[in-house]
Amino acid sequence: MTEAARVLALLAERGQTLAVAESLTGGLVAAELTGVPGASASFRGSVTAYATALKHELLGVDAALLAERGAVDPEVASQMAAGVRARLGADWGLATTGVAGPDPQDGQPVGTVYVAVAGPAGGVSRAGSPEGIPVGSPTGKVVPLRLNGDRGEIRRESVRIVLELLREELSGNVRAQDTEQNGGN
């Protein structure tokens, strides 16, 4: 079973949904998910915001943050995940942003990647956010990566890791719910 199939099975078991915001992966995460039969039961859709301006316009990433730090930043990844979750009305949001190469970007070396997940506990609204879109998640997680390889390898590894991150979050939440339902045992 693929990582995408495992994630979708966990989401289906819980009756939850997923949305994805992609930059450096350019739609590869969505392609991996939609390659699984029955994905539509849990996968709501994706936004490929490759251009920096689209991260603000479509996902609600803070424009000042983008101007100050660029698109390759952990807070940008966090805001992308929370934004796609809100925009597409999903329980979970994933995001990928980084530098696949061959050249550095925003002062970041090739292989610098941030993957993020925003969970169902929701986001934190920030003043000035377009349409009140949540731009951070107290239950979210951002993982910084330094990947080696060529452009294709960096992108594929980013896909694998972001799906693994979601599976770990879903599995952790299942364990927490089981413990809570069983009186802490």
PDB file of C-alpha atoms in Angstrom:
ATOM      1  CA  MET A   1       0.000   0.000   0.000  1.00  0.00           C
ATOM      2  CA  THR A   2       1.361   3.438  -0.908  1.00  0.00           C
ATOM      3  CA  GLU A   3       1.715   6.286   1.560  1.00  0.00           C
ATOM      4  CA  ALA A   4      -1.091   8.107  -0.280  1.00  0.00           C
ATOM      5  CA  ALA A   5      -3.365   5.068   0.072  1.00  0.00           C
ATOM      6  CA  ARG A   6      -2.575   4.801   3.798  1.00  0.00           C
ATOM      7  CA  VAL A   7      -3.365   8.495   4.341  1.00  0.00           C
ATOM      8  CA  LEU A   8      -6.622   8.287   2.403  1.00  0.00           C
ATOM      9  CA  ALA A   9      -7.676   5.148   4.309  1.00  0.00           C
ATOM     10  CA  LEU A  10      -7.059   6.884   7.645  1.00  0.00           C
ATOM     11  CA  LEU A  11      -9.012   9.937   6.505  1.00  0.00           C
ATOM     12  CA  ALA A  12     -11.909   7.777   5.270  1.00  0.00           C
ATOM     13  CA  GLU A  13     -12.022   5.859   8.573  1.00  0.00           C
ATOM     14  CA  ARG A  14     -12.426   9.179  10.363  1.00  0.00           C
ATOM     15  CA  GLY A  15     -14.813  10.743   7.853  1.00  0.00           C
ATOM     16  CA  GLN A  16     -12.340  13.587   7.316  1.00  0.00           C
ATOM     17  CA  THR A  17     -11.107  15.471   4.279  1.00  0.00           C
ATOM     18  CA  LEU A  18      -7.827  16.823   2.924  1.00  0.00           C
ATOM     19  CA  ALA A  19      -6.732  19.775   0.782  1.00  0.00           C
ATOM     20  CA  VAL A  20      -3.212  20.448  -0.509  1.00  0.00           C
ATOM     21  CA  ALA A  21      -1.258  23.632  -1.294  1.00  0.00           C
ATOM     22  CA  GLU A  22       1.777  23.013  -3.466  1.00  0.00           C
ATOM     23  CA  SER A  23       4.631  25.146  -4.671  1.00  0.00           C
ATOM     24  CA  LEU A  24       7.853  23.267  -5.438  1.00  0.00           C
ATOM     25  CA  THR A  25       5.993  19.972  -5.964  1.00  0.00           C
ATOM     26  CA  GLY A  26       3.794  21.559  -8.640  1.00  0.00           C
ATOM     27  CA  GLY A  27       0.832  19.200  -8.252  1.00  0.00           C
ATOM     28  CA  LEU A  28       2.727  15.985  -7.514  1.00  0.00           C
ATOM     29  CA  VAL A  29       1.100  15.533  -4.092  1.00  0.00           C
ATOM     30  CA  ALA A  30      -2.361  15.857  -5.644  1.00  0.00           C
ATOM     31  CA  ALA A  31      -1.370  13.458  -8.438  1.00  0.00           C
ATOM     32  CA  GLU A  32      -0.170  10.903  -5.889  1.00  0.00           C
ATOM     33  CA  LEU A  33      -3.447  11.168  -3.951  1.00  0.00           C
ATOM     34  CA  THR A  34      -5.731  11.056  -6.988  1.00  0.00           C
ATOM     35  CA  GLY A  35      -3.873   8.006  -8.276  1.00  0.00           C
ATOM     36  CA  VAL A  36      -5.563   6.033  -5.479  1.00  0.00           C
ATOM     37  CA  PRO A  37      -8.991   4.614  -6.393  1.00  0.00           C
ATOM     38  CA  GLY A  38     -11.708   6.212  -4.249  1.00  0.00           C
ATOM     39  CA  ALA A  39      -9.598   9.270  -3.377  1.00  0.00           C
ATOM     40  CA  SER A  40     -12.581  11.539  -3.933  1.00  0.00           C
ATOM     41  CA  ALA A  41     -14.121  10.284  -0.686  1.00  0.00           C
ATOM     42  CA  SER A  42     -11.522  12.283   1.282  1.00  0.00           C
ATOM     43  CA  PHE A  43      -9.508  14.467  -1.098  1.00  0.00           C
ATOM     44  CA  ARG A  44     -11.193  17.853  -1.681  1.00  0.00           C
ATOM     45  CA  GLY A  45      -8.627  19.330  -4.052  1.00  0.00           C
ATOM     46  CA  SER A  46      -5.444  21.331  -4.339  1.00  0.00           C
ATOM     47  CA  VAL A  47      -3.994  24.716  -5.184  1.00  0.00           C
ATOM     48  CA  THR A  48      -0.689  24.886  -7.035  1.00  0.00           C
ATOM     49  CA  ALA A  49       0.552  28.331  -6.045  1.00  0.00           C
ATOM     50  CA  TYR A  50       3.893  28.350  -7.818  1.00  0.00           C
ATOM     51  CA  ALA A  51       4.133  32.136  -8.143  1.00  0.00           C
ATOM     52  CA  THR A  52       4.823  33.920  -4.860  1.00  0.00           C
ATOM     53  CA  ALA A  53       1.937  36.391  -5.348  1.00  0.00           C
ATOM     54  CA  LEU A  54      -0.535  33.495  -5.609  1.00  0.00           C
ATOM     55  CA  LYS A  55       0.433  32.254  -2.167  1.00  0.00           C
ATOM     56  CA  HIS A  56      -1.055  35.498  -0.842  1.00  0.00           C
ATOM     57  CA  GLU A  57      -3.927  35.878  -3.311  1.00  0.00           C
ATOM     58  CA  LEU A  58      -5.212  32.278  -3.235  1.00  0.00           C
ATOM     59  CA  LEU A  59      -4.045  30.955   0.122  1.00  0.00           C
ATOM     60  CA  GLY A  60      -4.026  34.044   2.330  1.00  0.00           C
ATOM     61  CA  VAL A  61      -0.323  33.942   3.172  1.00  0.00           C
ATOM     62  CA  ASP A  62       0.682  37.242   4.770  1.00  0.00           C
ATOM     63  CA  ALA A  63       2.027  39.539   2.023  1.00  0.00           C
ATOM     64  CA  ALA A  64       4.446  41.242   4.422  1.00  0.00           C
ATOM     65  CA  LEU A  65       5.888  37.864   5.404  1.00  0.00           C
ATOM     66  CA  LEU A  66       6.387  36.959   1.744  1.00  0.00           C
ATOM     67  CA  ALA A  67       8.035  40.316   1.045  1.00  0.00           C
ATOM     68  CA  GLU A  68      10.324  40.038   4.070  1.00  0.00           C
ATOM     69  CA  ARG A  69      11.337  36.368   3.978  1.00  0.00           C
ATOM     70  CA  GLY A  70      10.341  35.086   0.538  1.00  0.00           C
ATOM     71  CA  ALA A  71       8.332  31.981  -0.274  1.00  0.00           C
ATOM     72  CA  VAL A  72      10.812  29.478   1.168  1.00  0.00           C
ATOM     73  CA  ASP A  73      10.095  29.847   4.857  1.00  0.00           C
ATOM     74  CA  PRO A  74       8.541  27.692   7.603  1.00  0.00           C
ATOM     75  CA  GLU A  75       5.843  30.256   8.464  1.00  0.00           C
ATOM     76  CA  VAL A  76       4.910  30.499   4.779  1.00  0.00           C
ATOM     77  CA  ALA A  77       4.476  26.713   4.700  1.00  0.00           C
ATOM     78  CA  SER A  78       2.314  26.856   7.828  1.00  0.00           C
ATOM     79  CA  GLN A  79       0.130  29.614   6.404  1.00  0.00           C
ATOM     80  CA  MET A  80      -0.208  27.769   3.081  1.00  0.00           C
ATOM     81  CA  ALA A  81      -1.469  24.632   4.864  1.00  0.00           C
ATOM     82  CA  ALA A  82      -3.937  26.590   7.006  1.00  0.00           C
ATOM     83  CA  GLY A  83      -5.054  28.672   4.025  1.00  0.00           C
ATOM     84  CA  VAL A  84      -5.772  25.757   1.697  1.00  0.00           C
ATOM     85  CA  ARG A  85      -7.587  23.990   4.534  1.00  0.00           C
ATOM     86  CA  ALA A  86      -9.853  27.011   4.991  1.00  0.00           C
ATOM     87  CA  ARG A  87     -10.328  27.841   1.293  1.00  0.00           C
ATOM     88  CA  LEU A  88     -11.208  24.300   0.276  1.00  0.00           C
ATOM     89  CA  GLY A  89     -13.211  23.508   3.419  1.00  0.00           C
ATOM     90  CA  ALA A  90     -11.132  20.507   4.488  1.00  0.00           C
ATOM     91  CA  ASP A  91     -10.362  19.025   7.894  1.00  0.00           C
ATOM     92  CA  TRP A  92      -6.657  18.817   7.065  1.00  0.00           C
ATOM     93  CA  GLY A  93      -4.342  20.956   4.957  1.00  0.00           C
ATOM     94  CA  LEU A  94      -0.908  20.076   3.609  1.00  0.00           C
ATOM     95  CA  ALA A  95       1.675  22.371   2.043  1.00  0.00           C
ATOM     96  CA  THR A  96       5.027  22.165   0.296  1.00  0.00           C
ATOM     97  CA  THR A  97       7.401  25.040  -0.439  1.00  0.00           C
ATOM     98  CA  GLY A  98      11.097  25.044  -1.177  1.00  0.00           C
ATOM     99  CA  VAL A  99      13.929  25.105  -3.683  1.00  0.00           C
ATOM    100  CA  ALA A 100      14.164  22.157  -6.080  1.00  0.00           C
ATOM    101  CA  GLY A 101      16.908  23.762  -8.167  1.00  0.00           C
ATOM    102  CA  PRO A 102      18.940  24.019 -10.158  1.00  0.00           C
ATOM    103  CA  ASP A 103      19.529  27.533  -8.718  1.00  0.00           C
ATOM    104  CA  PRO A 104      19.108  28.943  -5.182  1.00  0.00           C
ATOM    105  CA  GLN A 105      15.985  31.027  -4.454  1.00  0.00           C
ATOM    106  CA  ASP A 106      15.326  33.787  -1.919  1.00  0.00           C
ATOM    107  CA  GLY A 107      18.809  33.238  -0.496  1.00  0.00           C
ATOM    108  CA  GLN A 108      18.036  29.572   0.181  1.00  0.00           C
ATOM    109  CA  PRO A 109      20.189  26.754  -1.219  1.00  0.00           C
ATOM    110  CA  VAL A 110      18.860  23.997  -3.457  1.00  0.00           C
ATOM    111  CA  GLY A 111      17.272  21.258  -1.344  1.00  0.00           C
ATOM    112  CA  THR A 112      15.798  23.621   1.278  1.00  0.00           C
ATOM    113  CA  VAL A 113      12.196  22.493   1.714  1.00  0.00           C
ATOM    114  CA  TYR A 114       9.424  23.096   4.248  1.00  0.00           C
ATOM    115  CA  VAL A 115       6.430  20.777   4.481  1.00  0.00           C
ATOM    116  CA  ALA A 116       3.472  21.561   6.709  1.00  0.00           C
ATOM    117  CA  VAL A 117       0.232  20.127   8.004  1.00  0.00           C
ATOM    118  CA  ALA A 118      -2.691  22.029   9.563  1.00  0.00           C
ATOM    119  CA  GLY A 119      -5.147  19.958  11.540  1.00  0.00           C
ATOM    120  CA  PRO A 120      -8.830  20.032  12.387  1.00  0.00           C
ATOM    121  CA  ALA A 121      -8.423  22.135  15.527  1.00  0.00           C
ATOM    122  CA  GLY A 122      -8.352  25.101  13.139  1.00  0.00           C
ATOM    123  CA  GLY A 123      -6.189  28.105  12.634  1.00  0.00           C
ATOM    124  CA  VAL A 124      -5.474  31.334  14.375  1.00  0.00           C
ATOM    125  CA  SER A 125      -6.929  34.370  12.634  1.00  0.00           C
ATOM    126  CA  ARG A 126      -4.514  37.228  12.125  1.00  0.00           C
ATOM    127  CA  ALA A 127      -5.614  40.829  11.644  1.00  0.00           C
ATOM    128  CA  GLY A 128      -5.286  41.913   8.032  1.00  0.00           C
ATOM    129  CA  SER A 129      -5.709  38.400   6.683  1.00  0.00           C
ATOM    130  CA  PRO A 130      -7.864  38.538   3.537  1.00  0.00           C
ATOM    131  CA  GLU A 131     -11.407  37.434   4.301  1.00  0.00           C
ATOM    132  CA  GLY A 132     -10.366  36.289   7.795  1.00  0.00           C
ATOM    133  CA  ILE A 133      -8.534  33.250   6.462  1.00  0.00           C
ATOM    134  CA  PRO A 134      -6.724  31.349   9.205  1.00  0.00           C
ATOM    135  CA  VAL A 135      -3.001  31.830   8.724  1.00  0.00           C
ATOM    136  CA  GLY A 136      -1.537  29.639  11.420  1.00  0.00           C
ATOM    137  CA  SER A 137      -2.573  26.514  13.249  1.00  0.00           C
ATOM    138  CA  PRO A 138      -1.885  25.741  16.889  1.00  0.00           C
ATOM    139  CA  THR A 139      -2.147  22.038  16.001  1.00  0.00           C
ATOM    140  CA  GLY A 140      -0.135  22.411  12.840  1.00  0.00           C
ATOM    141  CA  LYS A 141       3.387  21.234  12.242  1.00  0.00           C
ATOM    142  CA  VAL A 142       6.152  22.368   9.932  1.00  0.00           C
ATOM    143  CA  VAL A 143       9.114  20.162   9.094  1.00  0.00           C
ATOM    144  CA  PRO A 144      12.303  21.732   7.678  1.00  0.00           C
ATOM    145  CA  LEU A 145      14.178  19.552   5.199  1.00  0.00           C
ATOM    146  CA  ARG A 146      17.602  19.652   3.574  1.00  0.00           C
ATOM    147  CA  LEU A 147      17.322  17.277   0.641  1.00  0.00           C
ATOM    148  CA  ASN A 148      19.993  16.075  -1.751  1.00  0.00           C
ATOM    149  CA  GLY A 149      19.602  15.077  -5.354  1.00  0.00           C
ATOM    150  CA  ASP A 150      18.465  16.561  -8.597  1.00  0.00           C
ATOM    151  CA  ARG A 151      15.282  18.569  -9.113  1.00  0.00           C
ATOM    152  CA  GLY A 152      13.108  15.491  -9.650  1.00  0.00           C
ATOM    153  CA  GLU A 153      14.492  13.669  -6.626  1.00  0.00           C
ATOM    154  CA  ILE A 154      13.953  16.677  -4.349  1.00  0.00           C
ATOM    155  CA  ARG A 155      10.366  17.051  -5.521  1.00  0.00           C
ATOM    156  CA  ARG A 156       9.563  13.320  -5.166  1.00  0.00           C
ATOM    157  CA  GLU A 157      11.115  13.148  -1.699  1.00  0.00           C
ATOM    158  CA  SER A 158       9.092  16.216  -0.636  1.00  0.00           C
ATOM    159  CA  VAL A 159       5.894  14.424  -1.713  1.00  0.00           C
ATOM    160  CA  ARG A 160       6.803  11.300   0.226  1.00  0.00           C
ATOM    161  CA  ILE A 161       7.688  13.237   3.381  1.00  0.00           C
ATOM    162  CA  VAL A 162       4.596  15.480   3.443  1.00  0.00           C
ATOM    163  CA  LEU A 163       2.320  12.436   3.084  1.00  0.00           C
ATOM    164  CA  GLU A 164       4.275  10.650   5.808  1.00  0.00           C
ATOM    165  CA  LEU A 165       3.890  13.720   8.041  1.00  0.00           C
ATOM    166  CA  LEU A 166       0.112  13.635   7.609  1.00  0.00           C
ATOM    167  CA  ARG A 167      -0.026   9.888   8.288  1.00  0.00           C
ATOM    168  CA  GLU A 168       1.927  10.410  11.512  1.00  0.00           C
ATOM    169  CA  GLU A 169      -0.398  13.240  12.568  1.00  0.00           C
ATOM    170  CA  LEU A 170      -3.486  11.152  11.795  1.00  0.00           C
ATOM    171  CA  SER A 171      -2.079   8.124  13.630  1.00  0.00           C
ATOM    172  CA  GLY A 172      -1.148  10.277  16.626  1.00  0.00           C
ATOM    173  CA  ASN A 173      -4.632  11.790  16.729  1.00  0.00           C
ATOM    174  CA  VAL A 174      -6.214   8.335  16.572  1.00  0.00           C
ATOM    175  CA  ARG A 175      -4.108   7.233  19.562  1.00  0.00           C
ATOM    176  CA  ALA A 176      -5.041  10.384  21.493  1.00  0.00           C
ATOM    177  CA  GLN A 177      -8.751   9.884  20.763  1.00  0.00           C
ATOM    178  CA  ASP A 178      -8.578   6.200  21.805  1.00  0.00           C
ATOM    179  CA  THR A 179      -6.857   7.151  25.074  1.00  0.00           C
ATOM    180  CA  GLU A 180      -9.406   9.864  25.780  1.00  0.00           C
ATOM    181  CA  GLN A 181     -12.352   7.554  25.023  1.00  0.00           C
ATOM    182  CA  ASN A 182     -10.920   4.820  27.243  1.00  0.00           C
ATOM    183  CA  GLY A 183     -10.456   7.036  30.271  1.00  0.00           C
ATOM    184  CA  GLY A 184      -6.738   7.571  29.786  1.00  0.00           C
ATOM    185  CA  ASN A 185      -5.897   3.866  29.604  1.00  0.00           C
TER     186      ASN A 185
END
